[in-house]
Amino acid sequence: MRKKTARAIFFTLLACSIVSLSIGFSPSVVHAEGEVPEIPVPSATTYVETAEELTDNSEGSTGSENPIITPAQMTEPSPSQKSVENILDLDPWYFCVNDTIDGIVDGICHYSSIQAAIDDFITRNGHGIITLETGTFTENVTITNIPNLTGLSGMDPFILTIIEGNLQIQTVSGFLLQNLNVQGGISFTNSTGPVTISTLQATNPVGNAIELTNHVGDIIINSTNVYGSSGYGLRIRGNSGSVTIQSSTMNENYTGASIFTNGYIFIDSSTMSNNATSGLEILNADLVFISNSSFLNNRGMAVAGIGVLARGPIVINGITSNNNKGDGILLFSMTGDIFLSNSEFNKNGMYGVRVFWPSENMLTVSHVTTCDNIVGSAFFMGGSRVGTIYDCAETDAQISDLFNHDGSSYQRVIILNQTTLKTEFKQDYPTLVLIQDDSVSPAMTIASISFPNSNMSVSNNIQLSIVETGSLPKPPPDTLVRNSQAFMITATDGNGNPITEINPAFTICFTNSASNSTTQVAFLPVNGTAWQIVEPQTLGNQSCFQQNSTGTFVFGTRTK
């Protein structure tokens, strides 16, 4: 039951235009969000119902044990007909005029369940997010084809609203789930638009915790904990769009995550461990980027830690995949390069690392350790490869002979993105620089620059940085349809003097995913006044060219 002064406090805060309320209610308020008309300050004679009157007349009130659902904002009681018409024109969902839910015409709707709020949302042609108060709802919830309903949100990100049941969402266009603890599984079917799942817990003892099937659009999962499910922690099938997973855990499920999509996949700062089979399975993606994540103690005999099958490039950086029953990591790229760096794959039941890639592409490894794996340190099948894998049981010389075709034992790998905008290194080792575009989601590797060993007693010093095109002294040509930021390469010799040519020449490769366009590169030499158009050679989705001049580069496309 609500305290006696709760309604008076509510209207006082309303007069001050407070949008988000969490006052004197027991438990809290569940409401919808969206456009809200400006509300006049009530006069001194405005009638305010007491808590006793509200309780006596409210059919939907569930008492102090259960949460209730109400819109976020209210208007004055007994509004004029003109006010009613204005409110209805703006958003009838917020202001339950001629209220049939609790029998009181007060601008407040009270619901005994989430499903009742959803059903009335349809009746009142509402729009926005339905926000659920802190508490427990014991029910199954179904949302089917409600275009103007854009999400469900618990009120408190620190005390999640509990749904003891399943949540089925079908044929919606764009949706947000946040601040919820769903204990019977979540499913999206035949939906479109961006789906965002944030600050959420999910489990399903009789199935999949989170499942998206036949979805068209991007999927973003952030700060989510998926656990204890008899099926997949996360299952995505038939998705057309990108998938981003950040700061999330998918532990102690049958399988941690299984993703089938034809878009990009970006996974960062996440953990998928202690699952009965695999930690992570990825199929059919255009590009995969996994960083700063852990895959531990997964118990499947096949792919146990990480398994990736991708059509395009695969970038793995800062990964720990240890103590899995099968392989630590299995990578298969059909048309792209594979980059594996700053990672360890130790004490796995099969290989630490297994990699397959096309003969025309490259495998690059840097700072990778594979120790004490049962079957072997690494298994490779593909084209060119460079780098060193360190196995505690073998000498560096043995691994170098096993791993490198060209005799080089080391290649430096550097990743530039919005966090690291610039780098500097000596040309004493072969060096690969990956340009990561963080302006899109998921982040996308748009270019790789290979600097071979200079073979000189005094090495060149290379400086490379990402720059905004708007800050360049001369804008790129209008004929270039830009789809990347610019990057600048400068160099100095061993004495610190600027140089305009780097020898031997470096190679730049650009990933072009647009099928109806061709790649162009604009180049502005150091101290130059005119842009030059460079025509690279294209193979599949890779366009490459060689260059020895320092300056600024911008990648773009032109329509065929």
XYZ file of C-alpha atoms in Angstrom, residues 28 131-134 153-161 178-180 199:
18
model
C 8.261 1.861 -7.079
C 9.230 1.129 -17.800
C 8.716 -1.448 -15.061
C 9.139 -0.694 -11.399
C 11.539 -2.642 -9.208
C 13.001 -1.048 -19.214
C 13.356 -1.671 -15.521
C 13.458 1.514 -13.504
C 16.648 0.840 -11.539
C 19.879 -0.369 -13.216
C 21.227 -1.430 -9.815
C 18.162 -3.426 -8.678
C 16.903 -5.226 -11.768
C 13.211 -5.805 -12.315
C 17.369 -2.950 -20.182
C 17.548 -3.207 -16.397
C 15.762 -6.571 -16.389
C 22.243 -4.084 -18.158
